[in-house]
Amino acid sequence: MMKTIAFFNNKGGVGKTSLVYHLAFMLGELGARVLCADLDPQANLSTMFVGEERLEAIFDDDAPGRTIRSCLDPILEGIGDILEARVEKSAISPNVALIVGDIALNDFEDRLSDSWTKTLAGDPAALRALTAFSRIVAEAANRWEADFAFIDVGPNLGALNRAALIAADYVVIPLAPDLFSLRGLRNLGPRLNDWRAGWQRRLDENVSVSYTLPNGRMLPLGYVVLQHAVRLDRPVRAHERWMERIPSTYHASVVGDDVSLLQAPLSDEASDPACLASIKNYRSLMPLAQDARK
């Protein structure tokens, strides 16, 4: 059964998009089929995936469904429902594909904010808008026969990301060992819980619709730490104290009192079962990898 995983942190610069990109191709090399959905208006994942020249051609194309934003045209114009997304196949791996992002996706923010309130009253147009991302990704993933759908979102807690996270079965939280990443984590955990509970209320109010509604599970899988520069294979001392505080902050803010998310006791990120990986800082290697789209 296909799994949808969102990569989310309201703090930027933590390697989120690079993680999505490289993890997709790692799984592709293992034989899994992965569909990436770029739901970040900055469209950095799309740039990494196809390059600026190809991306410009896609933006200039008038074909329906060429980007995630164009899939929403009928909803925004009030003339219909979502369009089928065009799947951009990777030139590197036959097992990886992309739903292209678009800076114009910001046009949808106000509509989503308004729809969140209206769905409690059973407004069908609001519900179609709020579930648009989920239905676009699910249809494209089914057509692509994907094993995984990865969702890349921007670093904020706005209505766009709330609608994107509704589509996610699971959430991976990329982090950096610094003050702002930890403070962002304290905000992110409670907001995820609020969104999950809010969506459940809306599911209860909208049980009789002709299409499948997402479960909005948003179950945190854990976090990935992007290390700062290293000396003699050890993190820079200034960041060690932030690294040591990540496990307790994650469990207090994201897991909280929810026993369904509770994991084993921990002392540091190396022994924390919620720490999925700790990634080295590869300095100038990352820009080279991006240029080569690898």
GROMACS .gro file of C-alpha atoms in nm:
model
  294
    1MET     CA    1   0.000   0.000   0.000
    2MET     CA    2   0.134   0.340  -0.099
    3LYS     CA    3   0.261   0.561   0.185
    4THR     CA    4   0.253   0.941   0.174
    5ILE     CA    5   0.529   1.114   0.371
    6ALA     CA    6   0.560   1.489   0.422
    7PHE     CA    7   0.893   1.650   0.509
    8PHE     CA    8   0.818   1.948   0.724
    9ASN     CA    9   0.980   2.207   0.949
   10ASN     CA   10   0.873   2.567   0.996
   11LYS     CA   11   1.242   2.661   1.017
   12GLY     CA   12   1.419   2.695   0.681
   13GLY     CA   13   1.777   2.600   0.597
   14VAL     CA   14   1.765   2.255   0.757
   15GLY     CA   15   1.825   2.053   0.439
   16LYS     CA   16   1.462   1.952   0.392
   17THR     CA   17   1.445   1.972   0.013
   18SER     CA   18   1.785   1.807  -0.035
   19LEU     CA   19   1.672   1.525   0.193
   20VAL     CA   20   1.354   1.469  -0.008
   21TYR     CA   21   1.545   1.470  -0.335
   22HIS     CA   22   1.823   1.231  -0.239
   23LEU     CA   23   1.603   0.996  -0.038
   24ALA     CA   24   1.372   0.961  -0.338
   25PHE     CA   25   1.661   0.853  -0.559
   26MET     CA   26   1.806   0.624  -0.292
   27LEU     CA   27   1.474   0.442  -0.272
   28GLY     CA   28   1.455   0.442  -0.651
   29GLU     CA   29   1.789   0.262  -0.668
   30LEU     CA   30   1.646   0.000  -0.432
   31GLY     CA   31   1.360  -0.061  -0.674
   32ALA     CA   32   1.086   0.143  -0.507
   33ARG     CA   33   0.878   0.380  -0.715
   34VAL     CA   34   0.865   0.730  -0.568
   35LEU     CA   35   0.651   1.026  -0.667
   36CYS     CA   36   0.765   1.362  -0.529
   37ALA     CA   37   0.514   1.647  -0.498
   38ASP     CA   38   0.663   1.996  -0.476
   39LEU     CA   39   0.411   2.188  -0.265
   40ASP     CA   40   0.659   2.459  -0.166
   41PRO     CA   41   0.594   2.781  -0.365
   42GLN     CA   42   0.971   2.833  -0.382
   43ALA     CA   43   0.982   2.525  -0.610
   44ASN     CA   44   1.341   2.441  -0.513
   45LEU     CA   45   1.273   2.068  -0.541
   46SER     CA   46   1.152   2.118  -0.898
   47THR     CA   47   1.465   2.315  -0.984
   48MET     CA   48   1.686   2.039  -0.845
   49PHE     CA   49   1.482   1.776  -1.026
   50VAL     CA   50   1.462   1.914  -1.381
   51GLY     CA   51   1.695   2.215  -1.391
   52GLU     CA   52   1.609   2.579  -1.461
   53GLU     CA   53   1.591   2.548  -1.839
   54ARG     CA   54   1.338   2.265  -1.834
   55LEU     CA   55   1.147   2.431  -1.550
   56GLU     CA   56   1.112   2.752  -1.750
   57ALA     CA   57   0.973   2.552  -2.042
   58ILE     CA   58   0.719   2.387  -1.811
   59PHE     CA   59   0.610   2.724  -1.673
   60ASP     CA   60   0.569   2.864  -2.026
   61ASP     CA   61   0.364   2.563  -2.135
   62ASP     CA   62  -0.015   2.609  -2.142
   63ALA     CA   63  -0.094   2.240  -2.099
   64PRO     CA   64  -0.343   2.160  -1.818
   65GLY     CA   65  -0.187   2.008  -1.508
   66ARG     CA   66   0.169   2.104  -1.598
   67THR     CA   67   0.233   2.226  -1.240
   68ILE     CA   68   0.058   2.177  -0.908
   69ARG     CA   69  -0.083   2.529  -0.939
   70SER     CA   70  -0.235   2.468  -1.281
   71CYS     CA   71  -0.414   2.161  -1.143
   72LEU     CA   72  -0.607   2.403  -0.922
   73ASP     CA   73  -0.728   2.636  -1.199
   74PRO     CA   74  -1.091   2.512  -1.208
   75ILE     CA   75  -1.123   2.546  -0.829
   76LEU     CA   76  -0.973   2.895  -0.821
   77GLU     CA   77  -1.188   3.005  -1.115
   78GLY     CA   78  -1.501   2.852  -0.963
   79ILE     CA   79  -1.575   2.637  -1.267
   80GLY     CA   80  -1.495   2.284  -1.152
   81ASP     CA   81  -1.266   2.053  -0.960
   82ILE     CA   82  -0.898   1.958  -0.977
   83LEU     CA   83  -0.718   1.866  -1.298
   84GLU     CA   84  -0.499   1.559  -1.341
   85ALA     CA   85  -0.134   1.640  -1.266
   86ARG     CA   86   0.126   1.582  -1.532
   87VAL     CA   87   0.399   1.355  -1.394
   88GLU     CA   88   0.750   1.471  -1.483
   89LYS     CA   89   0.968   1.162  -1.513
   90SER     CA   90   1.327   1.170  -1.392
   91ALA     CA   91   1.609   1.166  -1.646
   92ILE     CA   92   1.825   0.986  -1.389
   93SER     CA   93   1.604   0.709  -1.251
   94PRO     CA   94   1.305   0.534  -1.409
   95ASN     CA   95   1.159   0.490  -1.060
   96VAL     CA   96   1.134   0.857  -0.960
   97ALA     CA   97   0.891   1.123  -1.083
   98LEU     CA   98   0.771   1.469  -0.984
   99ILE     CA   99   0.462   1.685  -0.963
  100VAL     CA  100   0.618   2.021  -1.050
  101GLY     CA  101   0.588   2.310  -0.805
  102ASP     CA  102   0.498   2.669  -0.888
  103ILE     CA  103   0.557   3.005  -0.721
  104ALA     CA  104   0.198   3.094  -0.814
  105LEU     CA  105   0.082   2.835  -0.561
  106ASN     CA  106   0.061   3.125  -0.316
  107ASP     CA  107  -0.260   3.224  -0.499
  108PHE     CA  108  -0.430   2.934  -0.319
  109GLU     CA  109  -0.340   3.041   0.037
  110ASP     CA  110  -0.638   3.268   0.106
  111ARG     CA  111  -0.882   3.018  -0.043
  112LEU     CA  112  -0.750   2.743   0.182
  113SER     CA  113  -0.765   2.963   0.490
  114ASP     CA  114  -1.129   3.045   0.420
  115SER     CA  115  -1.212   2.682   0.337
  116TRP     CA  116  -1.082   2.555   0.671
  117THR     CA  117  -1.366   2.736   0.850
  118LYS     CA  118  -1.635   2.663   0.594
  119THR     CA  119  -1.580   2.287   0.596
  120LEU     CA  120  -1.717   2.272   0.950
  121ALA     CA  121  -2.049   2.386   0.806
  122GLY     CA  122  -2.035   2.114   0.540
  123ASP     CA  123  -1.956   2.348   0.248
  124PRO     CA  124  -1.881   2.112  -0.046
  125ALA     CA  125  -1.674   2.364  -0.244
  126ALA     CA  126  -1.461   2.435   0.063
  127LEU     CA  127  -1.405   2.064   0.118
  128ARG     CA  128  -1.296   2.015  -0.244
  129ALA     CA  129  -1.047   2.299  -0.206
  130LEU     CA  130  -0.912   2.175   0.125
  131THR     CA  131  -0.858   1.821  -0.007
  132ALA     CA  132  -0.725   1.929  -0.348
  133PHE     CA  133  -0.359   1.855  -0.272
  134SER     CA  134  -0.443   1.516  -0.126
  135ARG     CA  135  -0.653   1.413  -0.423
  136ILE     CA  136  -0.404   1.541  -0.682
  137VAL     CA  137  -0.116   1.354  -0.519
  138ALA     CA  138  -0.317   1.036  -0.460
  139GLU     CA  139  -0.441   1.020  -0.820
  140ALA     CA  140  -0.096   1.084  -0.967
  141ALA     CA  141   0.068   0.835  -0.731
  142ASN     CA  142  -0.186   0.570  -0.827
  143ARG     CA  143  -0.129   0.638  -1.197
  144TRP     CA  144   0.250   0.628  -1.145
  145GLU     CA  145   0.209   0.307  -0.941
  146ALA     CA  146   0.414   0.466  -0.664
  147ASP     CA  147   0.523   0.288  -0.349
  148PHE     CA  148   0.589   0.622  -0.181
  149ALA     CA  149   0.469   0.978  -0.230
  150PHE     CA  150   0.702   1.241  -0.084
  151ILE     CA  151   0.562   1.588  -0.016
  152ASP     CA  152   0.798   1.884   0.013
  153VAL     CA  153   0.649   2.193   0.178
  154GLY     CA  154   0.769   2.541   0.267
  155PRO     CA  155   0.900   2.650   0.610
  156ASN     CA  156   0.585   2.799   0.759
  157LEU     CA  157   0.268   2.714   0.951
  158GLY     CA  158   0.022   2.861   0.702
  159ALA     CA  159  -0.289   2.731   0.530
  160LEU     CA  160  -0.097   2.586   0.233
  161ASN     CA  161   0.104   2.358   0.456
  162ARG     CA  162  -0.198   2.262   0.662
  163ALA     CA  163  -0.372   2.141   0.345
  164ALA     CA  164  -0.054   1.964   0.232
  165LEU     CA  165  -0.011   1.787   0.567
  166ILE     CA  166  -0.371   1.664   0.554
  167ALA     CA  167  -0.253   1.450   0.263
  168ALA     CA  168   0.025   1.288   0.468
  169ASP     CA  169   0.019   0.954   0.642
  170TYR     CA  170   0.353   1.033   0.804
  171VAL     CA  171   0.574   1.334   0.877
  172VAL     CA  172   0.954   1.349   0.887
  173ILE     CA  173   1.101   1.655   1.059
  174PRO     CA  174   1.445   1.769   0.937
  175LEU     CA  175   1.634   1.967   1.201
  176ALA     CA  176   1.957   2.157   1.251
  177PRO     CA  177   2.132   2.176   1.590
  178ASP     CA  178   2.071   2.543   1.657
  179LEU     CA  179   1.852   2.770   1.867
  180PHE     CA  180   1.600   2.860   1.597
  181SER     CA  181   1.545   2.503   1.486
  182LEU     CA  182   1.468   2.401   1.844
  183ARG     CA  183   1.231   2.693   1.896
  184GLY     CA  184   1.060   2.607   1.569
  185LEU     CA  185   1.019   2.249   1.688
  186ARG     CA  186   0.834   2.372   1.997
  187ASN     CA  187   0.581   2.545   1.771
  188LEU     CA  188   0.559   2.269   1.514
  189GLY     CA  189   0.456   1.985   1.745
  190PRO     CA  190   0.148   2.153   1.895
  191ARG     CA  191   0.045   2.281   1.552
  192LEU     CA  192   0.057   1.931   1.404
  193ASN     CA  193  -0.163   1.810   1.688
  194ASP     CA  194  -0.408   2.096   1.630
  195TRP     CA  195  -0.425   2.025   1.256
  196ARG     CA  196  -0.475   1.654   1.313
  197ALA     CA  197  -0.756   1.712   1.563
  198GLY     CA  198  -0.912   1.984   1.347
  199TRP     CA  199  -0.918   1.761   1.042
  200GLN     CA  200  -1.079   1.480   1.240
  201ARG     CA  201  -1.362   1.715   1.336
  202ARG     CA  202  -1.409   1.800   0.970
  203LEU     CA  203  -1.412   1.433   0.873
  204ASP     CA  204  -1.691   1.378   1.123
  205GLU     CA  205  -1.892   1.661   0.964
  206ASN     CA  206  -1.838   1.545   0.604
  207VAL     CA  207  -1.898   1.171   0.600
  208SER     CA  208  -2.115   1.161   0.286
  209VAL     CA  209  -1.905   1.269  -0.011
  210SER     CA  210  -1.851   1.102  -0.347
  211TYR     CA  211  -1.470   1.089  -0.322
  212THR     CA  212  -1.221   0.951  -0.074
  213LEU     CA  213  -1.118   1.190   0.201
  214PRO     CA  214  -0.763   1.171   0.339
  215ASN     CA  215  -0.730   1.041   0.692
  216GLY     CA  216  -0.499   1.330   0.786
  217ARG     CA  217  -0.300   1.100   1.011
  218MET     CA  218   0.023   1.307   1.005
  219LEU     CA  219   0.199   1.052   1.227
  220PRO     CA  220   0.552   1.176   1.311
  221LEU     CA  221   0.805   0.916   1.199
  222GLY     CA  222   1.089   1.101   1.368
  223TYR     CA  223   1.352   1.361   1.289
  224VAL     CA  224   1.669   1.389   1.079
  225VAL     CA  225   1.954   1.607   1.205
  226LEU     CA  226   2.162   1.805   0.957
  227GLN     CA  227   2.495   1.855   1.130
  228HIS     CA  228   2.699   2.171   1.107
  229ALA     CA  229   3.063   2.163   0.995
  230VAL     CA  230   3.280   1.903   1.169
  231ARG     CA  231   3.629   1.902   1.312
  232LEU     CA  232   3.804   1.568   1.363
  233ASP     CA  233   3.472   1.392   1.303
  234ARG     CA  234   3.300   1.575   1.591
  235PRO     CA  235   3.034   1.847   1.573
  236VAL     CA  236   3.156   2.199   1.636
  237ARG     CA  237   3.141   2.251   2.013
  238ALA     CA  238   2.909   2.551   1.987
  239HIS     CA  239   2.641   2.323   1.841
  240GLU     CA  240   2.686   2.025   2.074
  241ARG     CA  241   2.455   2.168   2.338
  242TRP     CA  242   2.177   2.219   2.082
  243MET     CA  243   2.227   1.864   1.954
  244GLU     CA  244   2.190   1.730   2.307
  245ARG     CA  245   1.859   1.912   2.355
  246ILE     CA  246   1.692   1.787   2.037
  247PRO     CA  247   1.564   1.451   2.174
  248SER     CA  248   1.393   1.595   2.482
  249THR     CA  249   1.249   1.888   2.285
  250TYR     CA  250   1.115   1.655   2.014
  251HIS     CA  251   0.949   1.421   2.262
  252ALA     CA  252   0.804   1.703   2.470
  253SER     CA  253   0.674   1.908   2.176
  254VAL     CA  254   0.582   1.649   1.913
  255VAL     CA  255   0.507   1.333   2.110
  256GLY     CA  256   0.373   1.502   2.425
  257ASP     CA  257   0.108   1.298   2.605
  258ASP     CA  258  -0.002   1.104   2.296
  259VAL     CA  259   0.071   0.743   2.394
  260SER     CA  260   0.029   0.631   2.033
  261LEU     CA  261   0.341   0.832   1.943
  262LEU     CA  262   0.537   0.750   2.258
  263GLN     CA  263   0.876   0.588   2.213
  264ALA     CA  264   1.145   0.452   2.445
  265PRO     CA  265   1.332   0.670   2.697
  266LEU     CA  266   1.636   0.849   2.556
  267SER     CA  267   1.950   1.028   2.659
  268ASP     CA  268   2.088   1.168   2.332
  269GLU     CA  269   2.014   1.163   1.960
  270ALA     CA  270   2.241   0.860   1.905
  271SER     CA  271   2.020   0.646   2.132
  272ASP     CA  272   1.690   0.817   2.051
  273PRO     CA  273   1.465   0.587   1.843
  274ALA     CA  274   1.298   0.897   1.699
  275CYS     CA  275   1.628   1.010   1.543
  276LEU     CA  276   1.610   0.859   1.195
  277ALA     CA  277   1.952   0.982   1.083
  278SER     CA  278   2.225   1.235   1.145
  279ILE     CA  279   2.363   1.375   0.821
  280LYS     CA  280   2.707   1.526   0.784
  281ASN     CA  281   2.762   1.872   0.644
  282TYR     CA  282   2.920   1.810   0.303
  283ARG     CA  283   3.005   2.176   0.245
  284SER     CA  284   3.075   2.246  -0.124
  285LEU     CA  285   2.975   1.896  -0.233
  286MET     CA  286   2.604   1.979  -0.217
  287PRO     CA  287   2.614   2.260  -0.478
  288LEU     CA  288   2.809   2.025  -0.707
  289ALA     CA  289   2.548   1.755  -0.656
  290GLN     CA  290   2.270   2.002  -0.734
  291ASP     CA  291   2.444   2.111  -1.053
  292ALA     CA  292   2.468   1.747  -1.158
  293ARG     CA  293   2.111   1.682  -1.034
  294LYS     CA  294   2.244   1.388  -0.830
   0.00000   0.00000   0.00000
